[in-house]
Short mmCIF file of C-alpha atoms and ligand atoms in Angstrom, two decimals:
data_model
loop_
_atom_site.label_atom_id
_atom_site.label_comp_id
_atom_site.label_asym_id
_atom_site.label_seq_id
_atom_site.Cartn_x
_atom_site.Cartn_y
_atom_site.Cartn_z
CA MET P 1 254.10 -89.96 -51.95
CA SER P 2 251.11 -92.19 -52.42
CA ILE P 3 248.54 -91.69 -55.12
CA ARG P 4 246.02 -90.88 -52.46
CA SER P 5 247.90 -88.03 -50.92
CA PHE P 6 248.60 -86.79 -54.43
CA ALA P 7 244.98 -86.95 -55.36
CA SER P 8 243.61 -85.20 -52.36
CA PRO P 9 244.76 -81.66 -53.18
CA PHE P 10 243.23 -82.08 -56.64
CA LYS P 11 240.06 -83.29 -55.11
CA ILE P 12 239.99 -80.34 -52.79
CA ILE P 13 240.51 -77.98 -55.69
CA TYR P 14 237.91 -79.80 -57.71
CA LEU P 15 235.39 -79.59 -54.90
CA LEU P 16 236.21 -75.95 -54.47
CA LEU P 17 235.66 -75.30 -58.16
CA LEU P 18 232.45 -77.26 -58.04
CA THR P 19 231.26 -75.18 -55.12
CA LEU P 20 232.15 -71.99 -56.92
CA ALA P 21 230.47 -73.13 -60.08
CA THR P 22 227.35 -74.21 -58.25
CA THR P 23 227.20 -70.94 -56.38
CA GLU P 24 227.51 -69.06 -59.62
CA VAL P 25 224.74 -70.99 -61.27
CA LEU P 26 222.40 -70.74 -58.32
CA ALA P 27 223.12 -67.39 -56.77
CA PHE P 28 221.01 -64.42 -57.66
CA PRO P 29 223.44 -61.55 -58.30
CA ALA P 30 223.55 -59.16 -55.34
CA TYR P 31 223.20 -56.17 -57.68
CA GLU P 32 220.43 -57.44 -59.93
CA SER P 33 217.04 -55.76 -59.56
CA LEU P 34 214.27 -57.73 -57.90
CA GLY P 35 211.67 -55.73 -59.83
CA GLY P 36 209.15 -57.76 -61.74
CA LEU P 37 209.76 -61.02 -59.87
CA SER P 38 206.79 -63.05 -58.68
CA ALA P 39 205.99 -63.50 -54.98
CA ARG P 40 207.23 -67.08 -55.24
CA GLN P 41 210.53 -66.05 -56.82
CA LEU P 42 211.01 -63.36 -54.21
CA ALA P 43 210.36 -65.86 -51.44
CA GLU P 44 213.14 -68.05 -52.86
CA ILE P 45 215.65 -65.34 -53.61
CA VAL P 46 215.37 -62.74 -50.84
CA PRO P 47 216.53 -65.11 -48.04
CA THR P 48 219.72 -65.86 -50.03
CA LEU P 49 220.68 -62.19 -50.15
CA ASN P 50 222.72 -60.26 -47.64
CA ALA P 51 220.12 -57.71 -46.54
CA LYS P 52 221.27 -54.24 -45.57
CA VAL P 53 219.54 -51.27 -44.03
CA PRO P 54 220.21 -48.39 -46.45
CA GLY P 55 222.24 -45.63 -44.81
CA ARG P 56 221.23 -41.97 -44.97
CA PRO P 57 222.45 -40.21 -48.12
CA PRO P 58 225.68 -38.23 -47.74
CA GLY P 59 225.29 -34.47 -47.32
CA PRO P 60 226.91 -31.79 -49.48
CA LEU P 61 230.70 -31.57 -49.71
CA ARG P 62 232.44 -29.51 -47.04
CA PHE P 63 234.91 -28.11 -49.52
CA SER P 64 233.00 -27.58 -52.73
CA GLY P 65 235.48 -25.72 -54.90
CA ALA P 66 237.59 -26.84 -57.84
CA LYS P 67 240.35 -29.32 -57.16
CA LEU P 68 242.51 -31.80 -58.98
CA VAL P 69 240.52 -35.02 -59.27
CA ASP P 70 242.78 -36.84 -61.75
CA ASP P 71 245.16 -37.29 -58.83
CA ARG P 72 247.66 -39.92 -57.65
CA ASP P 73 245.09 -41.71 -55.56
CA HIS P 74 242.73 -42.06 -58.51
CA PRO P 75 244.68 -43.35 -61.50
CA PHE P 76 242.80 -44.36 -64.64
CA ARG P 77 242.56 -48.06 -65.20
CA ALA P 78 240.49 -49.49 -68.04
CA PRO P 79 237.77 -51.84 -66.84
CA GLY P 80 238.66 -55.53 -66.65
CA PRO P 81 236.57 -58.39 -68.06
CA GLY P 82 234.20 -58.68 -65.09
CA ASP P 83 233.75 -54.95 -64.56
CA MET P 84 230.49 -53.29 -65.49
CA ARG P 85 230.22 -50.01 -67.36
CA GLY P 86 227.12 -48.46 -68.85
CA PRO P 87 225.51 -45.50 -70.59
CA CYS P 88 226.60 -42.78 -68.16
CA PRO P 89 229.96 -41.23 -69.02
CA GLY P 90 230.11 -39.61 -65.57
CA LEU P 91 229.72 -42.86 -63.61
CA ASN P 92 232.01 -44.76 -66.01
CA THR P 93 234.73 -42.17 -65.37
CA LEU P 94 234.25 -42.38 -61.60
CA ALA P 95 234.62 -46.16 -61.69
CA ASN P 96 237.64 -46.09 -64.02
CA HIS P 97 239.40 -43.76 -61.58
CA GLY P 98 238.42 -45.61 -58.43
CA TYR P 99 236.04 -43.01 -57.02
CA LEU P 100 233.54 -45.83 -57.33
CA PRO P 101 234.38 -49.51 -56.88
CA ARG P 102 236.11 -50.53 -60.10
CA ASP P 103 233.76 -53.43 -60.69
CA GLY P 104 230.94 -50.93 -61.24
CA VAL P 105 228.78 -52.11 -58.34
CA ALA P 106 228.04 -49.61 -55.59
CA THR P 107 225.51 -48.42 -53.05
CA PRO P 108 223.48 -45.29 -53.81
CA ALA P 109 225.35 -43.53 -50.98
CA GLN P 110 228.70 -44.36 -52.65
CA ILE P 111 227.39 -43.10 -55.99
CA ILE P 112 226.26 -39.80 -54.45
CA GLN P 113 229.56 -39.34 -52.63
CA ALA P 114 231.61 -40.15 -55.74
CA SER P 115 229.56 -37.87 -58.01
CA GLN P 116 230.11 -35.01 -55.58
CA GLU P 117 233.77 -35.71 -54.93
CA GLY P 118 234.74 -36.44 -58.52
CA PHE P 119 232.53 -34.00 -60.43
CA ASN P 120 231.11 -31.59 -57.86
CA MET P 121 227.64 -32.73 -58.73
CA ASN P 122 225.24 -30.93 -56.42
CA ASN P 123 223.76 -32.86 -53.55
CA ASN P 124 220.12 -32.76 -54.68
CA GLY P 125 220.98 -33.75 -58.23
CA ALA P 126 223.17 -36.63 -57.09
CA ARG P 127 220.52 -37.89 -54.68
CA PHE P 128 217.75 -37.64 -57.27
CA ALA P 129 219.76 -39.54 -59.88
CA ALA P 130 221.07 -42.17 -57.49
CA TYR P 131 217.75 -43.00 -55.81
CA SER P 132 215.70 -42.97 -58.99
CA ALA P 133 218.24 -45.31 -60.59
CA HIS P 134 218.36 -47.51 -57.52
CA LEU P 135 214.57 -47.78 -57.27
CA MET P 136 214.30 -48.78 -60.93
CA ASN P 137 217.45 -50.84 -61.45
CA GLY P 138 219.12 -51.63 -58.13
CA ASN P 139 218.77 -54.47 -55.67
CA LEU P 140 216.79 -52.94 -52.84
CA VAL P 141 217.55 -55.74 -50.39
CA THR P 142 221.35 -55.68 -50.68
CA ASP P 143 221.42 -51.91 -51.37
CA LEU P 144 223.67 -52.48 -54.43
CA LEU P 145 223.34 -51.04 -57.92
CA SER P 146 225.29 -51.80 -61.08
CA ILE P 147 226.33 -48.80 -63.20
CA GLY P 148 226.37 -50.98 -66.28
CA GLY P 149 224.93 -53.86 -68.07
CA LYS P 150 226.09 -56.97 -69.74
CA THR P 151 224.84 -60.40 -70.52
CA ARG P 152 226.36 -63.29 -68.67
CA LYS P 153 225.97 -66.84 -69.76
CA THR P 154 226.06 -68.27 -66.26
CA GLY P 155 223.00 -70.45 -66.34
CA GLN P 156 219.50 -69.19 -66.18
CA ASP P 157 218.10 -66.41 -64.14
CA PRO P 158 214.93 -67.01 -62.16
CA ARG P 159 212.86 -65.63 -65.01
CA GLY P 160 214.12 -68.42 -67.22
CA GLN P 161 216.12 -66.04 -69.43
CA PRO P 162 219.86 -66.22 -69.92
CA ALA P 163 220.98 -64.17 -66.93
CA LEU P 164 221.00 -60.55 -67.99
CA ILE P 165 222.58 -58.18 -65.59
CA ALA P 166 221.16 -54.94 -66.72
CA GLY P 167 221.82 -52.35 -64.03
CA ILE P 168 221.22 -48.83 -65.27
CA SER P 169 221.50 -49.90 -68.92
CA GLU P 170 218.06 -51.41 -68.76
CA HIS P 171 216.09 -49.68 -71.45
CA GLY P 172 212.90 -47.86 -70.56
CA THR P 173 213.90 -47.25 -66.97
CA PHE P 174 216.60 -44.60 -66.56
CA GLU P 175 218.31 -45.46 -69.82
CA GLY P 176 216.40 -43.90 -72.68
CA ASP P 177 216.32 -42.82 -76.31
CA ALA P 178 217.96 -39.93 -78.18
CA SER P 179 221.13 -39.96 -76.08
CA LEU P 180 223.82 -37.68 -77.41
CA THR P 181 226.50 -40.33 -77.89
CA ARG P 182 224.63 -43.61 -77.48
CA GLY P 183 222.22 -45.25 -79.91
CA ASP P 184 218.58 -46.04 -79.18
CA ASP P 185 217.81 -49.43 -77.73
CA PHE P 186 215.64 -50.23 -80.75
CA PHE P 187 218.77 -50.40 -82.88
CA GLY P 188 220.29 -53.04 -80.61
CA ASP P 189 222.71 -51.30 -78.30
CA ASN P 190 221.51 -48.81 -75.80
CA PHE P 191 224.62 -48.04 -73.84
CA SER P 192 227.88 -48.23 -75.79
CA PHE P 193 229.71 -45.20 -77.08
CA ASN P 194 228.72 -44.75 -80.72
CA PRO P 195 231.49 -43.22 -82.91
CA THR P 196 229.07 -42.00 -85.59
CA LEU P 197 227.03 -40.16 -83.02
CA PHE P 198 230.21 -38.71 -81.58
CA ASP P 199 231.17 -37.42 -85.05
CA GLN P 200 227.86 -35.61 -85.05
CA PHE P 201 228.65 -34.24 -81.58
CA VAL P 202 231.92 -32.86 -82.97
CA ASP P 203 230.20 -31.45 -86.04
CA TYR P 204 227.64 -29.64 -83.89
CA SER P 205 230.34 -28.36 -81.56
CA ASN P 206 232.16 -26.94 -84.57
CA ARG P 207 229.06 -25.38 -86.08
CA PHE P 208 227.44 -23.94 -82.96
CA GLY P 209 230.22 -23.71 -80.39
CA ALA P 210 233.33 -22.70 -82.39
CA GLY P 211 234.85 -26.09 -81.63
CA SER P 212 233.58 -26.68 -78.10
CA TYR P 213 230.46 -28.12 -76.55
CA ASN P 214 228.48 -25.41 -74.73
CA LEU P 215 224.81 -24.74 -73.96
CA THR P 216 224.11 -23.52 -77.49
CA VAL P 217 225.50 -26.76 -78.89
CA ALA P 218 223.61 -28.72 -76.24
CA ALA P 219 220.34 -27.13 -77.35
CA GLU P 220 220.92 -27.81 -81.07
CA LEU P 221 222.23 -31.32 -80.59
CA ARG P 222 219.47 -32.28 -78.15
CA PHE P 223 216.92 -31.22 -80.77
CA GLN P 224 218.76 -32.98 -83.58
CA ARG P 225 218.91 -36.27 -81.67
CA ILE P 226 215.20 -36.07 -80.95
CA GLN P 227 214.48 -35.41 -84.63
CA GLN P 228 216.67 -38.36 -85.62
CA SER P 229 214.86 -40.68 -83.26
CA ILE P 230 211.46 -39.47 -84.45
CA ALA P 231 212.51 -40.12 -88.05
CA THR P 232 213.98 -43.57 -87.53
CA ASN P 233 212.87 -45.29 -84.33
CA PRO P 234 209.31 -46.66 -84.35
CA GLU P 235 209.52 -47.13 -80.58
CA PHE P 236 210.99 -43.74 -79.76
CA ASN P 237 209.98 -42.76 -76.24
CA LEU P 238 210.33 -39.31 -74.66
CA ARG P 239 207.73 -39.50 -71.93
CA GLY P 240 207.86 -38.93 -68.20
CA PHE P 241 211.27 -39.68 -66.72
CA ARG P 242 213.06 -39.63 -70.08
CA HIS P 243 211.61 -36.23 -70.96
CA PHE P 244 213.25 -34.95 -67.83
CA THR P 245 216.65 -36.65 -68.16
CA ALA P 246 217.13 -36.15 -71.91
CA PHE P 247 217.26 -32.38 -71.42
CA ALA P 248 219.06 -32.44 -68.07
CA GLU P 249 221.90 -34.65 -69.34
CA ALA P 250 222.62 -32.33 -72.24
CA ALA P 251 223.42 -29.67 -69.62
CA PHE P 252 225.29 -32.08 -67.30
CA ALA P 253 228.08 -32.37 -69.82
CA VAL P 254 228.44 -28.58 -70.11
CA ASN P 255 228.64 -28.08 -66.36
CA MET P 256 230.54 -31.10 -65.14
CA PHE P 257 232.92 -31.88 -68.01
CA THR P 258 234.33 -28.35 -67.97
CA ASP P 259 237.60 -27.98 -66.10
CA GLY P 260 236.91 -26.06 -62.88
CA ARG P 261 239.94 -23.80 -63.36
CA LYS P 262 238.11 -22.12 -66.22
CA THR P 263 236.13 -19.09 -65.11
CA GLY P 264 234.18 -16.27 -66.72
CA ALA P 265 233.81 -16.50 -70.50
CA GLN P 266 236.06 -19.61 -70.48
CA ALA P 267 233.63 -21.62 -68.37
CA GLY P 268 230.93 -23.80 -69.89
CA HIS P 269 232.91 -24.83 -72.97
CA VAL P 270 234.11 -28.43 -73.22
CA ASP P 271 236.83 -28.96 -75.82
CA ILE P 272 236.50 -31.95 -78.12
CA ASP P 273 239.46 -33.89 -76.72
CA SER P 274 238.01 -33.66 -73.23
CA ALA P 275 234.57 -34.65 -74.45
CA ARG P 276 236.00 -37.68 -76.25
CA SER P 277 237.92 -38.67 -73.16
CA PHE P 278 234.77 -38.64 -71.01
CA PHE P 279 232.22 -40.03 -73.45
CA ARG P 280 234.38 -42.65 -75.15
CA ASP P 281 236.97 -43.63 -72.59
CA GLY P 282 235.37 -42.77 -69.27
CA ARG P 283 238.57 -40.99 -68.40
CA TYR P 284 239.48 -37.60 -66.95
CA PRO P 285 241.59 -35.50 -69.30
CA ARG P 286 245.12 -35.23 -67.84
CA GLY P 287 245.16 -33.04 -64.75
CA PHE P 288 241.40 -32.47 -64.78
CA HIS P 289 239.95 -30.27 -62.03
CA ARG P 290 236.33 -30.78 -61.07
CA ALA P 291 233.79 -27.94 -61.45
CA ASN P 292 234.39 -24.96 -59.19
CA LYS P 293 230.92 -25.03 -57.68
CA PRO P 294 228.29 -27.68 -57.09
CA SER P 295 226.20 -28.08 -60.24
CA ALA P 296 224.12 -30.46 -62.30
CA ALA P 297 221.63 -29.21 -64.90
CA GLU P 298 222.18 -25.45 -64.59
CA GLY P 299 221.37 -23.70 -67.86
CA VAL P 300 218.99 -26.43 -68.99
CA GLU P 301 216.35 -23.72 -69.40
CA LEU P 302 218.32 -22.46 -72.41
CA VAL P 303 218.30 -25.93 -73.93
CA ILE P 304 214.57 -26.26 -73.35
CA ALA P 305 213.73 -22.76 -74.57
CA ALA P 306 215.68 -23.16 -77.81
CA HIS P 307 213.56 -26.08 -79.06
CA PHE P 308 210.92 -27.28 -76.70
CA VAL P 309 209.59 -30.73 -77.53
CA PRO P 310 206.67 -31.87 -75.38
CA PRO P 311 206.68 -35.33 -73.83
CA GLY P 312 205.50 -38.01 -76.21
CA HIS P 313 206.41 -41.10 -78.20
CA ASN P 314 206.42 -42.46 -81.71
CA VAL P 315 203.53 -44.56 -82.89
CA GLY P 316 205.44 -45.81 -85.91
CA VAL P 317 208.28 -43.97 -87.60
CA ASN P 318 207.81 -40.24 -88.08
CA ASN P 319 204.64 -40.16 -86.07
CA TYR P 320 205.37 -38.40 -82.80
CA VAL P 321 202.34 -38.33 -80.53
CA VAL P 322 202.31 -35.96 -77.58
CA ASP P 323 201.57 -37.78 -74.34
CA THR P 324 201.64 -35.91 -71.05
CA SER P 325 200.19 -38.74 -68.97
CA GLN P 326 203.57 -39.61 -67.45
CA GLY P 327 204.45 -36.01 -66.60
CA GLY P 328 207.75 -34.49 -67.68
CA LEU P 329 209.79 -31.33 -67.42
CA THR P 330 206.79 -29.03 -67.25
CA ASP P 331 204.81 -31.28 -64.93
CA LEU P 332 207.07 -32.53 -62.19
CA CYS P 333 204.26 -33.64 -59.93
CA GLY P 334 202.72 -35.62 -62.78
CA PHE P 335 206.09 -37.22 -63.30
CA TYR P 336 206.42 -38.01 -59.58
CA ASN P 337 202.93 -39.51 -59.36
CA PHE P 338 203.43 -41.68 -62.42
CA PHE P 339 206.88 -42.75 -61.26
CA ILE P 340 205.62 -43.92 -57.87
CA ASN P 341 202.16 -45.19 -58.64
CA THR P 342 202.87 -46.81 -61.98
CA THR P 343 206.59 -47.40 -62.52
CA ILE P 344 207.62 -48.46 -59.02
CA LYS P 345 204.29 -50.03 -58.12
CA GLY P 346 204.46 -52.00 -61.37
CA LEU P 347 207.89 -53.37 -60.48
CA TYR P 348 206.87 -54.15 -56.90
CA PRO P 349 203.12 -54.74 -56.63
CA ASN P 350 203.10 -56.39 -53.19
CA PRO P 351 206.45 -56.27 -51.41
CA THR P 352 206.80 -57.72 -47.95
CA GLY P 353 209.41 -57.92 -45.19
CA VAL P 354 212.83 -56.45 -45.76
CA LEU P 355 212.01 -55.58 -49.37
CA ARG P 356 209.04 -53.47 -48.32
CA ARG P 357 211.03 -51.82 -45.56
CA ASN P 358 213.89 -50.89 -47.91
CA LEU P 359 211.52 -49.75 -50.64
CA ASN P 360 209.96 -47.35 -48.18
CA ILE P 361 213.33 -46.04 -47.01
CA ASN P 362 214.46 -45.46 -50.60
CA LEU P 363 211.14 -43.87 -51.57
CA ASP P 364 211.62 -41.39 -48.71
CA PHE P 365 215.17 -40.59 -49.86
CA PHE P 366 213.94 -40.13 -53.42
CA TYR P 367 211.11 -37.80 -52.41
CA GLU P 368 213.41 -35.72 -50.17
CA SER P 369 215.91 -35.24 -53.00
CA PHE P 370 213.33 -33.87 -55.29
CA ASN P 371 210.58 -32.32 -53.21
CA PRO P 372 208.32 -31.65 -56.19
CA PRO P 373 206.44 -28.36 -55.60
CA ASN P 374 202.83 -28.70 -54.39
CA CYS P 375 203.07 -32.44 -54.61
CA PRO P 376 202.45 -34.49 -51.49
CA GLN P 377 204.45 -37.64 -50.94
CA ILE P 378 202.77 -40.90 -51.97
CA PHE P 379 203.09 -43.95 -49.72
CA PRO P 380 202.27 -46.90 -51.98
CA TYR P 381 203.28 -49.42 -49.32
CA GLY P 382 202.08 -47.64 -46.20
CA ARG P 383 204.66 -46.30 -43.78
CA ASN P 384 207.32 -48.33 -41.99
C1 LIG Q 401 224.52 -39.59 -59.55
C2 LIG Q 401 224.28 -40.64 -60.20
C3 LIG Q 401 224.12 -40.76 -61.69
C4 LIG Q 401 223.31 -41.68 -62.29
C5 LIG Q 401 222.46 -42.73 -61.59
C6 LIG Q 401 223.43 -41.48 -63.71
C7 LIG Q 401 222.80 -42.25 -64.66
C8 LIG Q 401 222.80 -42.02 -66.02
C9 LIG Q 401 222.12 -42.82 -66.99
C10 LIG Q 401 221.30 -44.07 -66.71
C11 LIG Q 401 222.34 -42.27 -68.19
C12 LIG Q 401 221.83 -42.76 -69.54
C13 LIG Q 401 220.64 -42.04 -69.98
C14 LIG Q 401 220.55 -42.14 -71.47
O1 LIG Q 401 221.15 -41.31 -72.16
O2 LIG Q 401 219.90 -43.06 -71.97
C15 LIG Q 401 223.16 -41.11 -67.99
C16 LIG Q 401 223.58 -40.27 -68.99
C17 LIG Q 401 224.44 -39.22 -68.80
N1 LIG Q 401 225.04 -38.88 -67.60
FE1 LIG Q 401 224.75 -39.73 -65.80
N2 LIG Q 401 224.29 -40.46 -63.97
C18 LIG Q 401 224.74 -39.99 -62.76
C19 LIG Q 401 225.68 -39.00 -62.57
C20 LIG Q 401 226.29 -38.30 -63.58
C21 LIG Q 401 227.39 -37.39 -63.43
C22 LIG Q 401 228.12 -37.06 -62.11
C23 LIG Q 401 227.67 -36.88 -64.67
C24 LIG Q 401 228.70 -35.92 -65.16
C25 LIG Q 401 229.79 -35.69 -64.64
C26 LIG Q 401 226.74 -37.48 -65.60
C27 LIG Q 401 226.69 -37.20 -66.94
C28 LIG Q 401 225.87 -37.82 -67.85
C29 LIG Q 401 225.78 -37.43 -69.26
C30 LIG Q 401 226.52 -36.31 -69.94
C31 LIG Q 401 224.86 -38.31 -69.85
C32 LIG Q 401 224.39 -38.31 -71.31
C33 LIG Q 401 225.14 -39.26 -72.17
C34 LIG Q 401 224.66 -39.18 -73.60
O3 LIG Q 401 223.57 -38.64 -73.86
O4 LIG Q 401 225.39 -39.66 -74.49
N3 LIG Q 401 225.93 -38.35 -64.92
N4 LIG Q 401 223.45 -40.99 -66.64
C1 LIG Q 402 219.95 -52.88 -73.73
O1 LIG Q 402 221.24 -53.29 -74.12
C2 LIG Q 402 221.66 -54.54 -73.62
C3 LIG Q 402 223.04 -54.81 -74.13
O2 LIG Q 402 223.06 -54.76 -75.54
C4 LIG Q 402 220.71 -55.63 -74.07
O3 LIG Q 402 221.12 -56.86 -73.55
C5 LIG Q 402 219.34 -55.31 -73.60
O4 LIG Q 402 218.43 -56.29 -74.06
C6 LIG Q 402 218.95 -53.94 -74.15
N1 LIG Q 402 217.58 -53.68 -73.88
C7 LIG Q 402 216.96 -53.77 -72.71
C8 LIG Q 402 215.49 -53.92 -72.82
O5 LIG Q 402 217.52 -53.67 -71.65
C1 LIG Q 403 228.67 -21.18 -77.53
O1 LIG Q 403 229.73 -20.87 -78.38
C2 LIG Q 403 229.36 -20.08 -79.50
C3 LIG Q 403 230.61 -19.89 -80.36
O2 LIG Q 403 231.62 -19.32 -79.61
C4 LIG Q 403 228.79 -18.75 -79.04
O3 LIG Q 403 228.35 -18.01 -80.16
C5 LIG Q 403 227.63 -19.02 -78.12
O4 LIG Q 403 227.15 -17.79 -77.60
C6 LIG Q 403 228.07 -19.91 -76.99
N1 LIG Q 403 226.93 -20.21 -76.17
C7 LIG Q 403 226.87 -19.95 -74.87
C8 LIG Q 403 225.57 -20.28 -74.19
O5 LIG Q 403 227.79 -19.49 -74.24
C1 LIG Q 404 198.36 -43.34 -56.10
O1 LIG Q 404 197.78 -44.59 -55.82
C2 LIG Q 404 197.02 -44.61 -54.62
C3 LIG Q 404 196.61 -46.04 -54.35
O2 LIG Q 404 196.10 -46.64 -55.52
C4 LIG Q 404 195.86 -43.67 -54.74
O3 LIG Q 404 195.12 -43.66 -53.54
C5 LIG Q 404 196.39 -42.27 -55.01
O4 LIG Q 404 195.33 -41.39 -55.22
C6 LIG Q 404 197.32 -42.28 -56.21
N1 LIG Q 404 197.91 -40.96 -56.27
C7 LIG Q 404 198.01 -40.26 -57.36
C8 LIG Q 404 198.50 -38.88 -57.18
O5 LIG Q 404 197.71 -40.69 -58.46
#
């Protein structure tokens, strides 16, 4: 064998590696949000992406009773090094069991389908969560969304920052403050399971739920987390979208982390081992059955009634200022108007082409999921 023929396979491999490396440095990740990019950046990036027409959202499940979801076809596997996981224990669990792609990147339609199949989340709730997240944090051209966030040191992103792939962990979008088991972004990590906060979760479950998490615990713990953030986080934010989700998510865990075989007085109590399994490990407890009827935030009115906190934010530590300008739980239309006209319009001031088309399609899906009472749809980019 000559040196030449020896060298050529190496050269081929080298060229291949070089190609891969170059692609990695240059390519804009298919799941990274295009929000906030300049017209010039969009003109460079959008043509490199594989554009998709978003499909209609899936409808409700045909069989919507309890069933084994920790089944043979959906074994737990911990995420590998390239896999993305984020602040939502529900989505992390779905990805770790293969209801969602295990890399943590999915279309909104896949996320809706998986949330229904794996947790019996109701159709409206799943559509609302998936499209609001996608509009804020997804890539609207490729129709892909990351359920997580992590920093990658693969060159620079087009904004000149080390490439940050934020997905739904991006603070101030869907991700917010005063989470039950995650710290506030101000303290450095907005999405990881926080063992100290989980100890508090256990303590509250013992004190108010006789050792399980139920709506009474949800109400007390929701209030406690808000008080903690008011007392310690100068940038605490509970306005608009976060006002809505902070209360809703406290009820999600009651409804969707309860084994669906429990009925009557047994229902609506999540034991601590199960809670730890979901919140910390993103894993179904052995033999888990999903909820026995479609649900999402049922019972949230109890959580709200126990300790209502109006929408607002801290202006310095311990200085909570009420601010209803972004809407909230008691003003859904105000929330919708702010979300469309300020949040989304701010991310995408002047979209064109396929981006504009897909924005409009997703804005329709979002509005349909939610249908805020007495609140006409806004068309910030005209109609397709
Ligand atoms: C349908 C799509 C969904 C999306 C886009 C979504 C997204 C999110 C996000 C971004 C958060 C973080 C908010 C924060 O606390 O800062 C979150 C929290 C949470 N999600 Fe989801 N989620 C979805 C479905 C589900 C499902 C199916 C479940 C339950 C089975 C669930 C349960 C929860 C709970 C309990 C929290 C609160 C975690 C905590 O406060 O520590 N979610 N979700
Ligand atoms: C949220 O957390 C991630 C991971 O720690 C971090 O990179 C990011 O800067 C945080 N904040 C924002 C604004 O997304
Ligand atoms: C939660 O559990 C506690 C202790 O068993 C009980 O007193 C309380 O009524 C329960 N709350 C709900 C809403 O079921
Ligand atoms: C939203 O913005 C549009 C265009 O600026 C404006 O015409 C409309 O009145 C706004 N809608 C609401 C409800 O604020």
